[in-house]
mmCIF file of C-alpha atoms and ligand atoms in Angstrom:
data_model
loop_
_atom_site.group_PDB
_atom_site.id
_atom_site.type_symbol
_atom_site.label_atom_id
_atom_site.label_comp_id
_atom_site.label_asym_id
_atom_site.label_seq_id
_atom_site.Cartn_x
_atom_site.Cartn_y
_atom_site.Cartn_z
ATOM 1 C CA MET A 112 3.975 -0.053 -18.325
ATOM 2 C CA ASN A 113 6.528 -2.054 -16.343
ATOM 3 C CA LEU A 114 6.182 -2.528 -12.634
ATOM 4 C CA GLU A 115 8.967 -4.383 -10.883
ATOM 5 C CA ALA A 116 9.683 -5.144 -7.267
ATOM 6 C CA PHE A 117 13.244 -5.613 -6.023
ATOM 7 C CA ILE A 118 13.844 -7.110 -2.605
ATOM 8 C CA LEU A 119 16.898 -5.272 -1.251
ATOM 9 C CA GLY A 120 17.067 -7.258 1.968
ATOM 10 C CA THR A 121 15.134 -9.836 3.944
ATOM 11 C CA GLY A 122 16.518 -9.767 7.493
ATOM 12 C CA GLY A 123 15.201 -8.337 10.743
ATOM 13 C CA MET A 124 17.161 -6.828 13.652
ATOM 14 C CA MET A 125 20.653 -6.859 12.138
ATOM 15 C CA PRO A 126 22.241 -7.305 8.741
ATOM 16 C CA LEU A 127 24.004 -10.639 8.190
ATOM 17 C CA PRO A 128 26.761 -11.298 5.636
ATOM 18 C CA ARG A 129 24.265 -12.858 3.234
ATOM 19 C CA ARG A 130 21.134 -11.187 4.427
ATOM 20 C CA PHE A 131 20.633 -7.440 4.338
ATOM 21 C CA LEU A 132 17.920 -5.690 6.287
ATOM 22 C CA THR A 133 14.333 -5.670 5.080
ATOM 23 C CA SER A 134 13.756 -3.245 2.246
ATOM 24 C CA LEU A 135 11.644 -3.184 -0.890
ATOM 25 C CA LEU A 136 12.234 -1.105 -3.998
ATOM 26 C CA LEU A 137 9.535 -0.615 -6.615
ATOM 27 C CA ARG A 138 10.310 0.581 -10.106
ATOM 28 C CA ARG A 139 7.506 1.830 -12.273
ATOM 29 C CA GLU A 140 8.588 3.241 -15.607
ATOM 30 C CA GLY A 141 11.807 4.699 -14.214
ATOM 31 C CA ASP A 142 10.298 6.037 -11.007
ATOM 32 C CA LEU A 143 11.698 4.419 -7.881
ATOM 33 C CA PHE A 144 9.920 3.985 -4.566
ATOM 34 C CA LEU A 145 11.775 2.684 -1.541
ATOM 35 C CA PHE A 146 10.102 1.029 1.428
ATOM 36 C CA ASP A 147 12.328 0.972 4.544
ATOM 37 C CA CYS A 148 16.023 1.646 4.587
ATOM 38 C CA GLY A 149 18.121 -0.212 7.151
ATOM 39 C CA GLU A 150 21.888 -0.389 7.406
ATOM 40 C CA GLY A 151 23.319 -1.631 4.122
ATOM 41 C CA THR A 152 20.316 -0.932 1.912
ATOM 42 C CA GLN A 153 22.413 1.225 -0.407
ATOM 43 C CA VAL A 154 24.974 -1.583 -0.807
ATOM 44 C CA SER A 155 22.263 -3.973 -1.895
ATOM 45 C CA LEU A 156 20.888 -1.385 -4.282
ATOM 46 C CA LYS A 157 24.349 -0.933 -5.817
ATOM 47 C CA MET A 158 24.761 -4.700 -6.163
ATOM 48 C CA LEU A 159 21.613 -4.872 -8.233
ATOM 49 C CA ASN A 160 23.294 -2.536 -10.686
ATOM 50 C CA LEU A 161 20.010 -0.955 -11.659
ATOM 51 C CA ARG A 162 20.125 1.882 -14.087
ATOM 52 C CA TRP A 163 18.615 3.906 -11.367
ATOM 53 C CA LYS A 164 18.340 7.602 -11.496
ATOM 54 C CA LYS A 165 16.171 9.031 -8.818
ATOM 55 C CA ILE A 166 14.256 7.795 -5.892
ATOM 56 C CA HIS A 167 10.862 9.443 -6.110
ATOM 57 C CA SER A 168 9.920 8.822 -2.495
ATOM 58 C CA ILE A 169 10.856 6.764 0.540
ATOM 59 C CA PHE A 170 8.304 5.162 2.856
ATOM 60 C CA ILE A 171 9.395 4.201 6.369
ATOM 61 C CA SER A 172 7.417 1.668 8.390
ATOM 62 C CA HIS A 173 8.699 2.700 11.814
ATOM 63 C CA MET A 174 11.543 4.252 13.756
ATOM 64 C CA HIS A 175 13.530 1.146 14.694
ATOM 65 C CA ALA A 176 17.223 1.026 13.777
ATOM 66 C CA ASP A 177 16.850 -1.945 11.426
ATOM 67 C CA HIS A 178 14.440 0.100 9.271
ATOM 68 C CA VAL A 179 16.022 3.565 9.213
ATOM 69 C CA THR A 180 19.784 3.569 9.845
ATOM 70 C CA GLY A 181 20.470 3.336 6.099
ATOM 71 C CA LEU A 182 18.668 6.605 5.425
ATOM 72 C CA PRO A 183 21.584 9.051 5.881
ATOM 73 C CA GLY A 184 23.704 7.072 3.409
ATOM 74 C CA MET A 185 20.845 6.874 0.955
ATOM 75 C CA LEU A 186 20.401 10.639 1.132
ATOM 76 C CA MET A 187 24.098 11.119 0.387
ATOM 77 C CA LEU A 188 23.867 8.667 -2.512
ATOM 78 C CA SER A 189 20.972 10.636 -3.933
ATOM 79 C CA SER A 190 23.235 13.700 -3.990
ATOM 80 C CA GLN A 191 25.228 11.988 -6.739
ATOM 81 C CA VAL A 192 22.460 12.540 -9.263
ATOM 82 C CA ASP A 193 21.084 15.865 -10.378
ATOM 83 C CA ARG A 194 17.569 16.407 -9.315
ATOM 84 C CA ASP A 195 15.241 19.371 -9.366
ATOM 85 C CA GLU A 196 12.332 17.721 -7.620
ATOM 86 C CA PRO A 197 12.422 17.217 -3.872
ATOM 87 C CA LEU A 198 12.786 13.783 -2.357
ATOM 88 C CA TYR A 199 9.735 12.908 -0.284
ATOM 89 C CA ILE A 200 10.125 10.777 2.818
ATOM 90 C CA TYR A 201 7.045 9.478 4.606
ATOM 91 C CA GLY A 202 6.831 7.717 7.938
ATOM 92 C CA PRO A 203 5.710 7.916 11.561
ATOM 93 C CA LYS A 204 6.389 10.748 13.937
ATOM 94 C CA ARG A 205 10.023 11.572 14.859
ATOM 95 C CA LEU A 206 11.132 10.779 11.308
ATOM 96 C CA GLY A 207 11.426 14.506 10.606
ATOM 97 C CA LYS A 208 13.628 15.100 13.613
ATOM 98 C CA TYR A 209 15.776 12.064 12.802
ATOM 99 C CA VAL A 210 16.449 13.277 9.254
ATOM 100 C CA GLN A 211 16.983 16.870 10.349
ATOM 101 C CA GLU A 212 19.348 16.010 13.224
ATOM 102 C CA THR A 213 21.456 13.536 11.247
ATOM 103 C CA ARG A 214 21.866 16.095 8.484
ATOM 104 C CA ARG A 215 22.917 18.716 11.005
ATOM 105 C CA ILE A 216 25.261 16.603 13.146
ATOM 106 C CA LEU A 217 26.921 14.898 10.191
ATOM 107 C CA ASP A 218 27.175 18.171 8.237
ATOM 108 C CA MET A 219 25.693 16.387 5.269
ATOM 109 C CA TYR A 220 25.936 18.209 1.985
ATOM 110 C CA ILE A 221 22.704 17.572 0.161
ATOM 111 C CA ASN A 222 22.030 19.386 -3.091
ATOM 112 C CA TYR A 223 18.277 18.887 -3.311
ATOM 113 C CA ASP A 224 15.218 19.461 -1.164
ATOM 114 C CA ILE A 225 14.037 16.824 1.245
ATOM 115 C CA VAL A 226 10.422 16.939 2.307
ATOM 116 C CA VAL A 227 9.524 14.774 5.281
ATOM 117 C CA ARG A 228 5.855 14.072 5.968
ATOM 118 C CA GLU A 229 4.970 12.403 9.220
ATOM 119 C CA ILE A 230 1.991 10.088 8.877
ATOM 120 C CA GLU A 231 -0.429 8.803 11.443
ATOM 121 C CA GLY A 232 -2.597 5.757 10.819
ATOM 122 C CA GLU A 233 -4.664 5.348 7.677
ATOM 123 C CA GLN A 234 -4.057 7.955 5.007
ATOM 124 C CA MET A 235 -3.860 8.493 1.297
ATOM 125 C CA ILE A 236 -0.325 9.819 1.270
ATOM 126 C CA TYR A 237 0.517 10.208 -2.385
ATOM 127 C CA GLU A 238 -1.703 10.271 -5.420
ATOM 128 C CA ASN A 239 -1.470 11.119 -9.086
ATOM 129 C CA ASN A 240 -3.507 10.138 -12.172
ATOM 130 C CA GLU A 241 -2.014 6.688 -12.357
ATOM 131 C CA TYR A 242 -1.457 5.390 -8.851
ATOM 132 C CA ALA A 243 -1.800 6.069 -5.150
ATOM 133 C CA VAL A 244 0.124 5.099 -2.024
ATOM 134 C CA THR A 245 -1.822 4.670 1.182
ATOM 135 C CA SER A 246 -0.762 3.885 4.721
ATOM 136 C CA PHE A 247 -2.535 1.966 7.455
ATOM 137 C CA PRO A 248 -1.697 1.352 11.104
ATOM 138 C CA LEU A 249 0.108 -1.753 12.335
ATOM 139 C CA ASP A 250 0.581 -2.781 15.958
ATOM 140 C CA HIS A 251 4.241 -2.847 17.006
ATOM 141 C CA THR A 252 6.248 -1.640 20.030
ATOM 142 C CA LYS A 253 6.175 1.865 18.496
ATOM 143 C CA PRO A 254 4.003 3.567 15.879
ATOM 144 C CA CYS A 255 4.264 1.500 12.708
ATOM 145 C CA LEU A 256 2.702 1.726 9.253
ATOM 146 C CA GLY A 257 1.873 -0.688 6.474
ATOM 147 C CA TYR A 258 1.718 0.592 2.884
ATOM 148 C CA THR A 259 -0.083 -0.209 -0.324
ATOM 149 C CA PHE A 260 0.964 0.941 -3.766
ATOM 150 C CA CYS A 261 -2.094 0.753 -5.948
ATOM 151 C CA GLU A 262 -2.552 1.608 -9.606
ATOM 152 C CA LYS A 263 -5.836 3.157 -10.689
ATOM 153 C CA MET A 264 -8.248 1.550 -13.141
ATOM 154 C CA ARG A 265 -6.968 1.595 -16.709
ATOM 155 C CA PRO A 266 -9.068 2.215 -19.824
ATOM 156 C CA GLY A 267 -10.557 -0.873 -21.411
ATOM 157 C CA VAL A 268 -9.385 -2.457 -24.662
ATOM 158 C CA PHE A 269 -10.071 -0.440 -27.812
ATOM 159 C CA HIS A 270 -12.195 -2.289 -30.375
ATOM 160 C CA PRO A 271 -11.305 -1.006 -33.869
ATOM 161 C CA GLU A 272 -14.179 -2.939 -35.449
ATOM 162 C CA ARG A 273 -16.662 -0.999 -33.321
ATOM 163 C CA ALA A 274 -15.101 2.296 -34.382
ATOM 164 C CA GLU A 275 -15.276 1.205 -38.015
ATOM 165 C CA ALA A 276 -18.897 0.126 -37.658
ATOM 166 C CA LEU A 277 -19.683 3.627 -36.388
ATOM 167 C CA SER A 278 -17.763 5.100 -39.360
ATOM 168 C CA VAL A 279 -15.215 6.874 -37.186
ATOM 169 C CA PRO A 280 -12.292 7.576 -39.521
ATOM 170 C CA ARG A 281 -9.000 6.002 -38.471
ATOM 171 C CA GLY A 282 -6.464 8.533 -37.116
ATOM 172 C CA PRO A 283 -6.622 11.279 -34.498
ATOM 173 C CA LEU A 284 -10.272 10.578 -33.648
ATOM 174 C CA TRP A 285 -9.372 7.001 -32.741
ATOM 175 C CA SER A 286 -6.661 8.173 -30.341
ATOM 176 C CA LYS A 287 -9.046 10.655 -28.766
ATOM 177 C CA LEU A 288 -11.536 7.875 -28.099
ATOM 178 C CA GLN A 289 -8.758 5.710 -26.686
ATOM 179 C CA GLN A 290 -7.875 8.521 -24.314
ATOM 180 C CA GLY A 291 -11.430 8.599 -23.047
ATOM 181 C CA GLU A 292 -12.695 11.646 -24.950
ATOM 182 C CA SER A 293 -15.870 11.740 -27.011
ATOM 183 C CA VAL A 294 -15.558 12.863 -30.636
ATOM 184 C CA GLN A 295 -17.793 14.669 -33.080
ATOM 185 C CA LEU A 296 -18.047 13.291 -36.611
ATOM 186 C CA THR A 297 -18.496 15.467 -39.719
ATOM 187 C CA ASP A 298 -22.101 14.281 -40.075
ATOM 188 C CA GLY A 299 -22.832 15.757 -36.626
ATOM 189 C CA ARG A 300 -23.000 12.502 -34.660
ATOM 190 C CA THR A 301 -21.129 12.213 -31.370
ATOM 191 C CA VAL A 302 -19.323 8.975 -30.549
ATOM 192 C CA TYR A 303 -18.542 8.241 -26.917
ATOM 193 C CA PRO A 304 -15.569 6.203 -25.702
ATOM 194 C CA GLU A 305 -17.893 3.636 -24.065
ATOM 195 C CA GLN A 306 -19.142 2.723 -27.572
ATOM 196 C CA VAL A 307 -15.722 1.570 -28.751
ATOM 197 C CA MET A 308 -13.884 0.570 -25.570
ATOM 198 C CA GLY A 309 -14.217 -2.510 -23.384
ATOM 199 C CA ASP A 310 -14.733 -2.356 -19.613
ATOM 200 C CA LYS A 311 -12.147 -0.570 -17.514
ATOM 201 C CA ARG A 312 -9.364 -2.843 -16.266
ATOM 202 C CA LYS A 313 -7.818 -3.153 -12.848
ATOM 203 C CA GLY A 314 -4.364 -1.816 -12.078
ATOM 204 C CA ARG A 315 -1.776 -3.622 -9.984
ATOM 205 C CA LYS A 316 -1.378 -3.536 -6.238
ATOM 206 C CA ILE A 317 1.616 -4.195 -3.990
ATOM 207 C CA SER A 318 1.441 -4.226 -0.195
ATOM 208 C CA PHE A 319 4.237 -3.969 2.335
ATOM 209 C CA VAL A 320 3.667 -5.015 5.947
ATOM 210 C CA THR A 321 6.447 -5.402 8.454
ATOM 211 C CA ASP A 322 6.878 -5.340 12.209
ATOM 212 C CA THR A 323 3.475 -5.970 13.676
ATOM 213 C CA THR A 324 1.560 -8.351 15.781
ATOM 214 C CA TYR A 325 -1.392 -10.133 14.137
ATOM 215 C CA LEU A 326 -4.207 -7.630 13.549
ATOM 216 C CA PRO A 327 -7.475 -8.659 11.922
ATOM 217 C CA GLY A 328 -7.658 -5.264 10.160
ATOM 218 C CA ILE A 329 -4.576 -5.878 7.988
ATOM 219 C CA ALA A 330 -6.350 -8.360 5.701
ATOM 220 C CA GLY A 331 -8.830 -5.762 4.452
ATOM 221 C CA LYS A 332 -6.039 -3.364 3.512
ATOM 222 C CA VAL A 333 -3.904 -5.837 1.579
ATOM 223 C CA LYS A 334 -6.675 -7.747 -0.185
ATOM 224 C CA ASP A 335 -6.365 -8.195 -3.956
ATOM 225 C CA SER A 336 -2.610 -7.523 -3.891
ATOM 226 C CA ASP A 337 -0.685 -8.870 -6.850
ATOM 227 C CA LEU A 338 2.262 -9.000 -4.487
ATOM 228 C CA PHE A 339 2.001 -8.990 -0.702
ATOM 229 C CA ILE A 340 5.331 -8.597 1.094
ATOM 230 C CA CYS A 341 4.807 -9.524 4.738
ATOM 231 C CA GLU A 342 6.897 -10.079 7.809
ATOM 232 C CA GLY A 343 7.233 -13.744 8.761
ATOM 233 C CA MET A 344 9.838 -13.417 11.461
ATOM 234 C CA PHE A 345 9.346 -16.552 13.505
ATOM 235 C CA GLU A 346 8.265 -20.174 13.277
ATOM 236 C CA ALA A 347 4.824 -21.118 14.589
ATOM 237 C CA LYS A 348 6.058 -22.559 17.883
ATOM 238 C CA LEU A 349 7.383 -19.120 18.848
ATOM 239 C CA GLU A 350 3.983 -17.484 18.408
ATOM 240 C CA GLU A 351 3.768 -16.518 22.066
ATOM 241 C CA ALA A 352 7.191 -14.829 21.991
ATOM 242 C CA ALA A 353 6.310 -13.185 18.686
ATOM 243 C CA ARG A 354 3.155 -11.742 20.216
ATOM 244 C CA GLU A 355 5.116 -10.320 23.163
ATOM 245 C CA LYS A 356 7.685 -8.700 20.871
ATOM 246 C CA LYS A 357 4.900 -7.637 18.515
ATOM 247 C CA HIS A 358 6.076 -9.534 15.483
ATOM 248 C CA LEU A 359 4.437 -12.042 13.132
ATOM 249 C CA THR A 360 5.126 -15.705 12.633
ATOM 250 C CA ALA A 361 5.217 -16.957 9.060
ATOM 251 C CA ARG A 362 1.976 -18.820 9.691
ATOM 252 C CA GLN A 363 0.247 -15.666 10.924
ATOM 253 C CA ALA A 364 1.371 -13.880 7.762
ATOM 254 C CA ALA A 365 -0.259 -16.696 5.789
ATOM 255 C CA GLN A 366 -3.407 -16.331 7.865
ATOM 256 C CA ILE A 367 -3.593 -12.648 6.896
ATOM 257 C CA ALA A 368 -3.094 -13.531 3.215
ATOM 258 C CA GLN A 369 -5.781 -16.183 3.407
ATOM 259 C CA GLU A 370 -8.273 -13.900 5.140
ATOM 260 C CA ALA A 371 -7.567 -11.054 2.733
ATOM 261 C CA GLY A 372 -8.531 -12.919 -0.423
ATOM 262 C CA GLY A 373 -7.489 -12.025 -3.961
ATOM 263 C CA ILE A 374 -3.771 -12.184 -3.164
ATOM 264 C CA ASP A 375 -1.708 -13.524 -6.027
ATOM 265 C CA LYS A 376 1.424 -14.292 -4.077
ATOM 266 C CA MET A 377 2.917 -13.519 -0.697
ATOM 267 C CA GLY A 378 6.623 -13.061 -0.053
ATOM 268 C CA LEU A 379 7.834 -13.581 3.512
ATOM 269 C CA ILE A 380 10.437 -11.129 4.787
ATOM 270 C CA HIS A 381 12.104 -9.765 7.982
ATOM 271 C CA PHE A 382 13.475 -13.107 9.152
ATOM 272 C CA SER A 383 14.939 -13.490 12.613
ATOM 273 C CA PRO A 384 18.758 -13.746 12.478
ATOM 274 C CA ARG A 385 18.437 -16.995 14.456
ATOM 275 C CA TYR A 386 17.352 -18.830 11.290
ATOM 276 C CA THR A 387 19.694 -20.192 8.633
ATOM 277 C CA GLU A 388 18.513 -20.403 5.031
ATOM 278 C CA ARG A 389 17.774 -24.045 5.713
ATOM 279 C CA ASP A 390 15.635 -23.251 8.782
ATOM 280 C CA LEU A 391 13.601 -20.853 6.690
ATOM 281 C CA GLN A 392 12.258 -23.775 4.668
ATOM 282 C CA GLU A 393 10.386 -24.786 7.802
ATOM 283 C CA LEU A 394 8.777 -21.332 8.079
ATOM 284 C CA LEU A 395 7.839 -21.544 4.428
ATOM 285 C CA LYS A 396 6.196 -24.909 4.926
ATOM 286 C CA GLU A 397 4.179 -23.640 7.881
ATOM 287 C CA ALA A 398 2.933 -20.687 5.859
ATOM 288 C CA GLN A 399 2.156 -22.713 2.742
ATOM 289 C CA GLU A 400 -0.146 -25.010 4.715
ATOM 290 C CA LEU A 401 -2.471 -22.022 5.047
ATOM 291 C CA PHE A 402 -1.563 -20.041 1.963
ATOM 292 C CA PRO A 403 0.073 -22.133 -0.791
ATOM 293 C CA ASP A 404 1.162 -19.155 -2.917
ATOM 294 C CA THR A 405 3.793 -18.159 -0.367
ATOM 295 C CA PHE A 406 7.495 -17.821 -1.141
ATOM 296 C CA LEU A 407 10.555 -16.783 0.850
ATOM 297 C CA CYS A 408 11.870 -13.416 -0.298
ATOM 298 C CA LYS A 409 15.511 -13.553 -1.299
ATOM 299 C CA ASP A 410 18.013 -10.706 -1.197
ATOM 300 C CA ARG A 411 18.101 -8.901 -4.547
ATOM 301 C CA GLN A 412 15.352 -10.998 -6.035
ATOM 302 C CA SER A 413 13.354 -9.150 -8.661
ATOM 303 C CA LEU A 414 9.717 -9.705 -9.475
ATOM 304 C CA ASP A 415 7.938 -8.513 -12.562
ATOM 305 C CA ILE A 416 4.337 -7.624 -11.726
ATOM 306 C CA GLN A 417 2.045 -8.239 -14.686
ATOM 307 C CA PHE A 418 -1.456 -6.937 -15.288
ATOM 308 C CA LYS A 419 -4.072 -9.563 -14.488
ATOM 309 C CA GLU A 420 -6.551 -8.308 -17.049
HETATM 310 ZN ZN1 ZN B 282 12.413 -4.769 12.351
HETATM 311 ZN ZN1 ZN B 283 10.590 -3.023 14.805
#
């Protein structure tokens, strides 16, 4: 089961010629999930040339222009593909009105249903048998949400030698056991999946945190992430200014990653337009002093998220 992350943009405030606005796309077996959609997000998506079909759902961190002005275009783009299922859009309050009003004023022709769900604070916002998306509150100049995409536990490894030792005939009974069902043998014995399967294994987790001041509570939400995408807007010497504007420095992002524990790697994102690519190396260095497994997100970078166990 593939799980890939595509960074569609890494900038904050305004798009730059070589730096689109912060946005993350996840692809899990053909399903696409988009986190934030600033101006130009659809251009970046096109440049990636993904064989993309449908966006399953869109998650918006907050109602600032650099995170939502790409939405109308993205909704038009989604009209190019046939879809029967609605497109779900989640985010803080006023998102519904924004989508509704833009559609009305721009007379947008959209050939599918759009369902907007306004979220407040910590919530399980989407769940199926395989994964769940949850939100948690951040602290910005307006209501803002962080998100985690978390796969559920997977069945353990099947041990054929154990099945053979229990005289379970190879074939459909083996697949039943692998699917977690117990089976009845012809001699009347029942064999339970626990007898032939190893321990359950962890799924993968990706967290997305942008536009917030440092909050001690974030660490607990993002812990054990295989990939933690976090705002690192400013260098450490601008911490005071960052706090006033309710943003994070790269070093504060690293502090969160360090406190969280279990984070495989952290990608910094939402860079201030004041920094050149060269300047960003300084932010990276400051973060790595606290959390060595930090990298600078790059526009249209893709990351393959592997199972740890
Ligand atoms: Zn922003
Ligand atoms: Zn903002």
